[in-house]
Short mmCIF file of C-alpha atoms in Angstrom, two decimals:
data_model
loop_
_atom_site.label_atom_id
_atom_site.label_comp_id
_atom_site.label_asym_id
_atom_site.label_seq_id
_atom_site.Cartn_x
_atom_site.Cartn_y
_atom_site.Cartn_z
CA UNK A 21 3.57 -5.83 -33.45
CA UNK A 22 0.24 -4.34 -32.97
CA UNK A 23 -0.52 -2.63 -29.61
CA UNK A 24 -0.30 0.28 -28.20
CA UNK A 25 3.40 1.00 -26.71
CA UNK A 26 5.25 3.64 -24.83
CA UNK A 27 8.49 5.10 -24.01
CA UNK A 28 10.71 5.05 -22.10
CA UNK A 29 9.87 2.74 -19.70
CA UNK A 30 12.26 4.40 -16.72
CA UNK A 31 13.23 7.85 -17.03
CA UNK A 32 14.97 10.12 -14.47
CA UNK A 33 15.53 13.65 -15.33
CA UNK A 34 16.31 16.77 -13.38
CA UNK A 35 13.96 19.24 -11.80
CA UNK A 36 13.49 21.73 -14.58
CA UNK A 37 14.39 19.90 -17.72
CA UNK A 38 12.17 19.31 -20.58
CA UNK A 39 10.91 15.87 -21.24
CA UNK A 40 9.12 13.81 -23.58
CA UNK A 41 7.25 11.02 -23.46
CA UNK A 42 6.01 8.99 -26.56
CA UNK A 43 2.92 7.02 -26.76
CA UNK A 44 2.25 4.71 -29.85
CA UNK A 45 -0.84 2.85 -31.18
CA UNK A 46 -0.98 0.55 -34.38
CA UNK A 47 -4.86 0.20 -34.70
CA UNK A 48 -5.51 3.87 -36.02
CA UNK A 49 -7.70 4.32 -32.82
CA UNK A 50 -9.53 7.79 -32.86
CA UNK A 51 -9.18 8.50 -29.36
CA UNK A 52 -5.90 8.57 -27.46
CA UNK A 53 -5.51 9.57 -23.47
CA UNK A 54 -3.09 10.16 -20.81
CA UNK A 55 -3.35 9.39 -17.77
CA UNK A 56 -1.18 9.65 -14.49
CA UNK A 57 -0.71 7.11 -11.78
CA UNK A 58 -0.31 8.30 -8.06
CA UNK A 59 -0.40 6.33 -4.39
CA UNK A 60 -3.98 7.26 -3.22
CA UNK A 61 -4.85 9.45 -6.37
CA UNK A 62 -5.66 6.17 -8.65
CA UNK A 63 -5.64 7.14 -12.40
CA UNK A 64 -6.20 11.08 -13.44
CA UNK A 65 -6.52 12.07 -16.68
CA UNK A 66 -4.47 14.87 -18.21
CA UNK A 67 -4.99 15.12 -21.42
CA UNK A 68 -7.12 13.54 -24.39
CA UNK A 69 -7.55 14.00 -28.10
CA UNK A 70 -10.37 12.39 -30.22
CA UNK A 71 -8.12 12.88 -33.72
CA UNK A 72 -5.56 14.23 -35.20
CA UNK A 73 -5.23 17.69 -34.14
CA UNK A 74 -7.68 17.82 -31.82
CA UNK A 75 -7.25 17.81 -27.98
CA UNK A 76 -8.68 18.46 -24.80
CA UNK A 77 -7.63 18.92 -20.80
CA UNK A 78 -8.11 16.70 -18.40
CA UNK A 79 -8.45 17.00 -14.50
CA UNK A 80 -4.87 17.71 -14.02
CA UNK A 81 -3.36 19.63 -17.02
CA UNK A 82 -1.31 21.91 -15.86
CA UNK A 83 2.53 21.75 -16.56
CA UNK A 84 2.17 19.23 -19.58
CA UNK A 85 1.63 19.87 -23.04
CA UNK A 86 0.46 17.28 -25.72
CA UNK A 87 0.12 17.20 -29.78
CA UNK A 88 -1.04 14.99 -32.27
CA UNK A 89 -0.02 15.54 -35.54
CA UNK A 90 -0.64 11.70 -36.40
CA UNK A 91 -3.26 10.02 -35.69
CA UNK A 92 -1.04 6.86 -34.27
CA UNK A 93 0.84 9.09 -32.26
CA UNK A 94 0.15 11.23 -28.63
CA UNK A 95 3.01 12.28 -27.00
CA UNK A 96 3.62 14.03 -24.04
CA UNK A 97 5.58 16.83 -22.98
CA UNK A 98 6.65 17.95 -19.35
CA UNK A 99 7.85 21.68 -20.13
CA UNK A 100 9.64 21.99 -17.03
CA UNK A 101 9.46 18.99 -14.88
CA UNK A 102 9.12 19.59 -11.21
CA UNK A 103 9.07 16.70 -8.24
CA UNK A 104 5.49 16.37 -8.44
CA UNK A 105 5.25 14.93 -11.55
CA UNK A 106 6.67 11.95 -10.23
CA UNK A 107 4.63 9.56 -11.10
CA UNK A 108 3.50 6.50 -13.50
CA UNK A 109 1.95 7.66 -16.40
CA UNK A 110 -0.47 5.64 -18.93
CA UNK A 111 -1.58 6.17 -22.34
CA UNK A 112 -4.90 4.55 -23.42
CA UNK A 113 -6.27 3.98 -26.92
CA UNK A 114 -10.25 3.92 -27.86
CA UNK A 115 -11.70 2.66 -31.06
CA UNK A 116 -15.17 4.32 -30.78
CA UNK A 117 -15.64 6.90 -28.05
CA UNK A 118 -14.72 8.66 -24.93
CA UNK A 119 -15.12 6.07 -22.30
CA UNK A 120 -15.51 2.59 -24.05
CA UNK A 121 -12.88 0.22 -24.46
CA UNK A 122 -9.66 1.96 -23.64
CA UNK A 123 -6.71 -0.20 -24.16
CA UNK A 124 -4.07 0.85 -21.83
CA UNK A 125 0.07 0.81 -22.53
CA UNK A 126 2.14 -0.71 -20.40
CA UNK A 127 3.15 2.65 -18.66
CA UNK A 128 6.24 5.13 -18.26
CA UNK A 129 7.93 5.03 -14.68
CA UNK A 130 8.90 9.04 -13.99
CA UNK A 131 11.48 10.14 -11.68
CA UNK A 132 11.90 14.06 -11.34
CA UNK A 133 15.10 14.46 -8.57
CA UNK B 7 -17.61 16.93 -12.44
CA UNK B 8 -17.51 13.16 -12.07
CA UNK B 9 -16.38 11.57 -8.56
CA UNK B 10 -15.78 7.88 -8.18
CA UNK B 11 -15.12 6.78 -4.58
CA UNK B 12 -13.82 3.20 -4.34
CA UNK B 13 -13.47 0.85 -1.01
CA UNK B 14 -11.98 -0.77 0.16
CA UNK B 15 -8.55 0.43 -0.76
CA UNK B 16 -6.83 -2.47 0.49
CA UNK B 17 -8.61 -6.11 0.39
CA UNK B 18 -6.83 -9.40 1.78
CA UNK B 19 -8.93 -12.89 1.18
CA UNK B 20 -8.66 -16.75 1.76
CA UNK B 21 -8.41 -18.48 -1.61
CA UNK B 22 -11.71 -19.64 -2.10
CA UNK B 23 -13.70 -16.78 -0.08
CA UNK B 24 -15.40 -13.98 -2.28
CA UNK B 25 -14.22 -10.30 -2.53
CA UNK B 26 -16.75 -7.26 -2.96
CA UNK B 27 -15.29 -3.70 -3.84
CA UNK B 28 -17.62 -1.37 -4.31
CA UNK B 29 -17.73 1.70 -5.67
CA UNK B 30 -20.01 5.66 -5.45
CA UNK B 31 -20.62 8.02 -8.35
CA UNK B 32 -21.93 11.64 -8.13
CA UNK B 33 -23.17 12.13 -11.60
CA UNK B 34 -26.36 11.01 -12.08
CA UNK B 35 -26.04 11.11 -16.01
CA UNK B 36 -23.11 8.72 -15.78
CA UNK B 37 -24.45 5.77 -17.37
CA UNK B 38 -21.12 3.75 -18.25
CA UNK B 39 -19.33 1.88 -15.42
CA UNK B 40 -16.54 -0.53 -16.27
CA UNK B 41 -13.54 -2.39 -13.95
CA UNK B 42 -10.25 -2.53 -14.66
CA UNK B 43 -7.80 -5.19 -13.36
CA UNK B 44 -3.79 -4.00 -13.03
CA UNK B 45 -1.16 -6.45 -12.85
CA UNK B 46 1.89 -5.49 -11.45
CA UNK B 47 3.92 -4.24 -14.05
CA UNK B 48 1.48 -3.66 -16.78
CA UNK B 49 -1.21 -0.83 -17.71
CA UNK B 50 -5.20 -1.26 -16.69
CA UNK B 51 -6.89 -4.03 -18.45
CA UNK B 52 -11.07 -4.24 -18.72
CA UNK B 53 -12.61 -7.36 -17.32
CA UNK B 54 -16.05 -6.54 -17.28
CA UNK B 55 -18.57 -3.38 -17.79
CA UNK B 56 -22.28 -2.73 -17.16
CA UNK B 57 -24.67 0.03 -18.48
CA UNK B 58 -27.16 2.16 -16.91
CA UNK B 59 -30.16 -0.31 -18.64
CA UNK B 60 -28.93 -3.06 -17.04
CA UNK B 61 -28.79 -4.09 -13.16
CA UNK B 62 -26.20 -7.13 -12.72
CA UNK B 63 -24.06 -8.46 -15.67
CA UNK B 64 -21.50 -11.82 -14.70
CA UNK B 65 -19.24 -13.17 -16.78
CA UNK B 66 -17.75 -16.73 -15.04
CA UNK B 67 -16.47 -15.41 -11.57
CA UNK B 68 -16.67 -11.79 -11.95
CA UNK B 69 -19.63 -9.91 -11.52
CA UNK B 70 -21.07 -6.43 -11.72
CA UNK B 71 -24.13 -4.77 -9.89
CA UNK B 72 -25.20 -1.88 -10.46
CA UNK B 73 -28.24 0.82 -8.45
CA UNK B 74 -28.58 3.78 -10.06
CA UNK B 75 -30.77 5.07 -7.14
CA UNK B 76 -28.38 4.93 -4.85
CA UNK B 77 -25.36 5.95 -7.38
CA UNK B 78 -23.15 3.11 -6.37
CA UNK B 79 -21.75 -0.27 -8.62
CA UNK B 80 -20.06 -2.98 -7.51
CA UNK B 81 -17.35 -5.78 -8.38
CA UNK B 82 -17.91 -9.16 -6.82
CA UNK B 83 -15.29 -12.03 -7.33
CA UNK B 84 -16.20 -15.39 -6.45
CA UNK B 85 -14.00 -18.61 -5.71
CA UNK B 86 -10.95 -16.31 -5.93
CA UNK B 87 -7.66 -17.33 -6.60
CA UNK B 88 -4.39 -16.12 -6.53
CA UNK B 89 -4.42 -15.02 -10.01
CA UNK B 90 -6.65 -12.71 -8.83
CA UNK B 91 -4.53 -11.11 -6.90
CA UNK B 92 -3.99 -7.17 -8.36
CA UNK B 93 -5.24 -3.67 -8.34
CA UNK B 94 -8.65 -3.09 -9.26
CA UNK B 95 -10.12 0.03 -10.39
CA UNK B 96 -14.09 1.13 -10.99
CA UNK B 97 -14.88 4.30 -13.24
CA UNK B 98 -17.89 5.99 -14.97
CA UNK B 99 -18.80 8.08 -17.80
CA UNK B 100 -21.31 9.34 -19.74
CA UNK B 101 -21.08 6.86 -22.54
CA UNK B 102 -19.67 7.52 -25.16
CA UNK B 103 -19.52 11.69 -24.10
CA UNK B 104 -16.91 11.93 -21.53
CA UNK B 105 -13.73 9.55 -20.54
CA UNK B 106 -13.75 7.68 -17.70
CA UNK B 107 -13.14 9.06 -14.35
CA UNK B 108 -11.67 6.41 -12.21
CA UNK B 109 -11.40 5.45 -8.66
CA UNK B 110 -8.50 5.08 -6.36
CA UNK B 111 -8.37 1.59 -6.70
CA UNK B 112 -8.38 -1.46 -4.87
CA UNK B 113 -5.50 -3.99 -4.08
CA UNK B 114 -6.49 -7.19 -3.65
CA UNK B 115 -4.61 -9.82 -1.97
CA UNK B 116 -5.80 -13.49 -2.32
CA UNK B 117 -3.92 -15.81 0.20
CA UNK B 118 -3.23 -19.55 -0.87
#
């Protein structure tokens, strides 16, 4: 199916642990971004890449680590998860640019205990 | 960098009634604003944009005003309905330069 589409939807790890979290688009879109979800934060970006091999920090980087070696593919990585990266995190897909037409996934539900 | 402030954070309205959120930029070179609509459950979807060259763009019930003097856009919703009923979220940009930096959102409640 075409879309864009992430994993896992739920995930609970443990303080600490490394974890991964895979974000998928079909339409060969050049730009990909992630995005976190918070209670009175809204949506804040973390990281973005406009192609293959090329990526760039967001507002809140820090603790994360992203790579895209494929073009259809952005995942990212929580080193060393801690409790505050509890959260709901988004990837988007854009055709064109930096800010037009993003076309969200459905999200990843993060528990860090 | 870019600041979006969004209010009201929480929104409650009579089926029928209109809804205004409104949002407040700080960089004057933003000149990209578009609104997202979140379902519970599911990611940010667009429902409508505007650009810095124009001042009010509707599409059916939804529209968009925008004053670039004053550095603030906003969403107006008329003859809601509980459909409408979601989390709503402003950003800006410099087109095409920057991603979008979005606000806290806004949940909106539309009572039958």
């Amino acid at each position: 199916d075409a879309g864009i589409t992430q994993s896992p939807r739920y995930k609970i790890t443990e303080t600490g642990r490394q974890v991964t979290l895979m974000c998928h688009q079909t339409w060969s879109h050049s730009y990909m971004f992630w995005y976190r979800q918070d209670l009175g934060h809204g949506l804040r970006l973390i990281y973005y890449s406009a192609a293959a091999d090329i990526t760039d920090k967001g507002e809140v980087p820090d603790g994360y680590v992203v790579s895209r070696s494929k073009t259809e593919n952005f995942p990212l990585t929580l080193e060393s998860a801690t409790r505050s990266q509890t959260s709901v995190y988004f990837c988007a897909s854009s055709e064109s640019d930096r800010s037009y037409g993003y076309t969200f996934g459905s999200g990843t539900r993060l528990t860090v205990v | 960098g870019e600041n979006v402030e969004q209010h009201p954070s929480t929104l409650s309205v009579q089926e029928g009634d209109s809804a205004v959120i409104k949002c407040t930029y700080s960089d004057s070179a933003s000149n990209y604003f578009p609104w997202y609509k979140q379902e519970l459950g599911k990611g940010p979807q667009l429902i409508i944009d505007i650009r810095s060259n124009v001042g009010e763009k509707k599409d059916q019930r939804i529209a968009v005003t925008l004053n670039k003097t004053a550095k603030h856009f906003s969403l107006h919703i008329t003859e809601t309905q509980p459909e409408d009923s979601a989390v709503y979220f402003c950003a800006a940009s410099i087109s095409g330069n920057t991603p979008l930096v979005f606000g806290k959102g806004t949940r909106l409640s539309v009572i039958a």
